[in-house]
XYZ file of C-alpha atoms in Angstrom:
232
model
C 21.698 4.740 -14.288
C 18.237 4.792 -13.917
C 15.976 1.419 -14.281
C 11.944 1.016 -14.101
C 9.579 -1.804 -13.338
C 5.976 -1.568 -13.873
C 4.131 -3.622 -10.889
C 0.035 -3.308 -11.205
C -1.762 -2.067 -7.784
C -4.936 -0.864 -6.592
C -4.868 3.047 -6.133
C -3.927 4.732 -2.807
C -6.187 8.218 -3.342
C -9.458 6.393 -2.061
C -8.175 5.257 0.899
C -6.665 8.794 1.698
C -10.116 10.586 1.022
C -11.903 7.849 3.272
C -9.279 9.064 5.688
C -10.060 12.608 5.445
C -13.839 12.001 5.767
C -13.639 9.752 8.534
C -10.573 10.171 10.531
C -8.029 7.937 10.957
C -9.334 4.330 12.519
C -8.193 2.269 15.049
C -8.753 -0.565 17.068
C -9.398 -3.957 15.493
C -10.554 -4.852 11.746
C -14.406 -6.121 12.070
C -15.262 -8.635 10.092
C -17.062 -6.637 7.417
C -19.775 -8.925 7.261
C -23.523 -7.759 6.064
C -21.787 -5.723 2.872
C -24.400 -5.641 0.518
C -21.859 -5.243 -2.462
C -23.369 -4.103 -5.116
C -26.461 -2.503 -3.530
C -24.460 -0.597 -0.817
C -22.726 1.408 -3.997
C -26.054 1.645 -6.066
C -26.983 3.106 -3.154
C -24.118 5.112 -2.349
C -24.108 6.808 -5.758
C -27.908 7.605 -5.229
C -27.325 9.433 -2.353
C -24.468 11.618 -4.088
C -26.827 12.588 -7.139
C -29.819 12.599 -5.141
C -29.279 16.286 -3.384
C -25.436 18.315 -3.809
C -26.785 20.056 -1.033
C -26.362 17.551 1.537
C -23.272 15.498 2.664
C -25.334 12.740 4.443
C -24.114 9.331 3.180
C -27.145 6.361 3.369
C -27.872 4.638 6.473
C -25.809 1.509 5.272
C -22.873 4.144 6.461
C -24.653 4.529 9.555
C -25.783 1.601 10.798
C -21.947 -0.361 10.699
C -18.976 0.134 12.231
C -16.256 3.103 11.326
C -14.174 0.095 9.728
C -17.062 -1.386 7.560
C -18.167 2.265 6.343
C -14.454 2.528 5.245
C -14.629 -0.387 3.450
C -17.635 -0.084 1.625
C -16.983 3.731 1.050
C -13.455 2.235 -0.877
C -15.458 0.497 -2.672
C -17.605 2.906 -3.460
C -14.812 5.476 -4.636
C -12.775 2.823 -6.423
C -16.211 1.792 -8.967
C -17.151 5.375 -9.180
C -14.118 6.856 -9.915
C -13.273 3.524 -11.926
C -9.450 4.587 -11.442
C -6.558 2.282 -10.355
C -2.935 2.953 -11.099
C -0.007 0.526 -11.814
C 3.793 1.623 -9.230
C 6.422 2.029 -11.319
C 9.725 0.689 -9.819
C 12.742 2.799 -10.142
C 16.580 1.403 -9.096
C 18.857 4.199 -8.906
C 22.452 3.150 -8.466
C 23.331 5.925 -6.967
C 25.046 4.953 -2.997
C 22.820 6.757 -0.063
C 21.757 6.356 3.171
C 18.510 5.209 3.702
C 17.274 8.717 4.642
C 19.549 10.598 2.113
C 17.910 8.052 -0.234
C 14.763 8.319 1.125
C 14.340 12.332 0.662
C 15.504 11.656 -2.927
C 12.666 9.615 -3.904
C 9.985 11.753 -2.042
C 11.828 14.618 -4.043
C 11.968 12.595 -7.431
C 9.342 10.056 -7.690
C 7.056 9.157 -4.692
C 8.827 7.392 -1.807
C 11.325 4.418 -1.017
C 9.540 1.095 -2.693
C 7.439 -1.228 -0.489
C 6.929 -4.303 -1.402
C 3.529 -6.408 -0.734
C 4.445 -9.828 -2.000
C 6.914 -12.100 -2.765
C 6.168 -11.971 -6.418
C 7.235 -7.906 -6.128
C 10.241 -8.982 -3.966
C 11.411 -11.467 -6.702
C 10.924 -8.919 -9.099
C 13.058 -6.348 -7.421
C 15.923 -9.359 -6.710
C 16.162 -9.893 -10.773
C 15.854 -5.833 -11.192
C 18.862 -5.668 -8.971
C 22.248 -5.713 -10.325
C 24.617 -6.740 -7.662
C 24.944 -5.866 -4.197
C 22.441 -4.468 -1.604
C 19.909 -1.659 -2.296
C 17.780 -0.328 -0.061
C 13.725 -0.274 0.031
C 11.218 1.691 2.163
C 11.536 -0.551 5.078
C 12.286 1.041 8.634
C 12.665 -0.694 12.321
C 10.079 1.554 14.774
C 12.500 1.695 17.551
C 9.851 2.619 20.355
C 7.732 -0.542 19.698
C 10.811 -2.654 17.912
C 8.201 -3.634 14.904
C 9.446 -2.863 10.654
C 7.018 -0.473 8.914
C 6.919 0.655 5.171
C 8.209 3.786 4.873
C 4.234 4.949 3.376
C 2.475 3.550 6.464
C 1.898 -0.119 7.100
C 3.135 -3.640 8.711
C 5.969 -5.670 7.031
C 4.442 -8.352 5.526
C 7.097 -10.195 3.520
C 8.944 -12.766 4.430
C 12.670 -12.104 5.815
C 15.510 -13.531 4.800
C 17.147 -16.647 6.611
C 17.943 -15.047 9.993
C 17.193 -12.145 9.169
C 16.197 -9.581 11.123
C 18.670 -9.592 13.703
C 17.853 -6.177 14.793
C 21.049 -5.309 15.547
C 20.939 -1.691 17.752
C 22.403 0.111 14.401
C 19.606 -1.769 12.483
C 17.414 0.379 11.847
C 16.381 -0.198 7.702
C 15.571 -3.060 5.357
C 17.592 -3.534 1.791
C 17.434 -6.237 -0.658
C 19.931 -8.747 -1.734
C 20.354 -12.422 -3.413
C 19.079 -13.880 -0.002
C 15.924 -11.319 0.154
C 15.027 -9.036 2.815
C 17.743 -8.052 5.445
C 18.132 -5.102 7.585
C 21.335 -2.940 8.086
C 22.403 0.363 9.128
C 20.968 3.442 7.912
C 24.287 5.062 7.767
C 25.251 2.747 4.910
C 25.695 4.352 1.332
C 24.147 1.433 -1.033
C 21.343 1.995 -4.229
C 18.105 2.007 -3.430
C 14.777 1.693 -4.934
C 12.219 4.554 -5.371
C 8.802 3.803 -6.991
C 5.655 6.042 -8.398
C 2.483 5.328 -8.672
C 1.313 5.575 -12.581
C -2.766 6.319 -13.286
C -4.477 4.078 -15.424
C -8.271 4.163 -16.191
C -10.288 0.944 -15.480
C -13.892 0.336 -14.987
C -15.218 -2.074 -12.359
C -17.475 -3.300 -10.613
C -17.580 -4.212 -6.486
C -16.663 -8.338 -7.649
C -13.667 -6.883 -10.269
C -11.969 -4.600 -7.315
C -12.431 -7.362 -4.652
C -10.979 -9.641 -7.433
C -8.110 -6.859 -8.480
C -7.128 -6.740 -4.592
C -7.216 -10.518 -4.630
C -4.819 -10.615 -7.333
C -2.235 -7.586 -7.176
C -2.180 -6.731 -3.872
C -0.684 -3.462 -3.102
C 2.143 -1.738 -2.848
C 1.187 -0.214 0.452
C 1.148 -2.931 3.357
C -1.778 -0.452 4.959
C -4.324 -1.273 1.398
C -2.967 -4.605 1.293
C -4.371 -5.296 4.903
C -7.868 -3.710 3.658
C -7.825 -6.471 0.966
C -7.455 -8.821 3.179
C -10.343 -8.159 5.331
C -12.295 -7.525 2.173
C -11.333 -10.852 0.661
C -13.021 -12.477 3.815
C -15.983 -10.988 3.329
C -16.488 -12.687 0.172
């Protein structure tokens, strides 16, 4: 049996292109400060229509750091594009193993389910039947720290006592109690998810205010609306 969830959050396809443009980023988050809003897309979306010849972004790109160009280039895509999307969650009760389980949803849908926020987590608990079912949550054993299985720190809370990264330990399911992890060799259901396209104008304030509100379903866009949340 097959059972879906619709959970609304902000689309991942911006923050891939930004990726592609400007390679991947690291080091600390700066604090995004200086963001002209509205002005740095005006002026973003001049530059695009002003020549197709050239790729040269305005000098608000050039002047800040690789993180604050990312930002305000998300922003940028998300009000010109004017697309979000909504994940559909999918429980399959079906017994894998986390990776059996995993390949099944990359196959099917889109990947195991994250989940950004308690409210998603709850939602998933009163999805669930009975029993445990796995999630796209998976114990990095080189540094020891849980990632979703889509990029990105674990955010949510753990269950009481939970994890007890146990060596075998390596995956996080769901159960009455909330997060736990457990053995990837264990057969349970699982959740897959899929990210569904919906068409929405808005403006820098409405995304800030979308991100503010849904989250994400990728802990790596959750942690951009964060940051961007700051700035306001």
């Amino acid at each position: 049996m097959i059972s879906r969830l619709d959970s609304p959050t902000p689309r991942i396809l911006p923050i891939l292109l930004v990726y592609l443009m400007l390679g991947q980023v690291r080091g600390p988050v700066s604090s995004f400060m200086g963001c002209q809003k509205k002005k740095n897309v005006k002026a973003a979306v001049t530059s695009i229509k002003g020549d197709s010849s050239t790729t040269d972004f305005p000098n608000l790109f050039k002047s800040k750091s690789t993180m604050d160009r990312l930002f305000t280039y998300i922003l940028f895509l998300l009000n010109l594009s004017g697309t979000f999307s909504k994940s559909k969650y999918i429980y399959i009760e079906d017994q894998k193993t986390w990776n059996a389980a995993q390949n099944y949803c990359r196959e099917k849908y889109t990947d195991l389910a994250p989940v950004s926020n308690e409210q998603d987590l709850n939602k998933l608990q009163k999805m669930r039947p009975s029993g445990r079912v796995w999630v796209g949550l998976q114990r990095i054993l080189s540094t020891n720290n849980w990632t979703w299985s889509g990029g990105g720190p674990m955010e949510v809370p753990w269950a009481n006592k939970q994890p007890d990264n146990g060596a075998s330990d390596t995956n996080g399911y769901i159960d009455e109690n909330g997060l736990s992890d457990g053995k990837e060799a264990d057969s349970i259901a699982f959740f897959c998810y899929s990210p569904k396209v919906v068409n929405e104008k808005k403006t820098w304030e409405e995304a800030l205010e979308y991100c503010r509100k849904t989250y994400s379903d990728l802990a790596s866009v959750a942690s951009l609306c964060k940051d961007l949340s700051k700035a306001g």
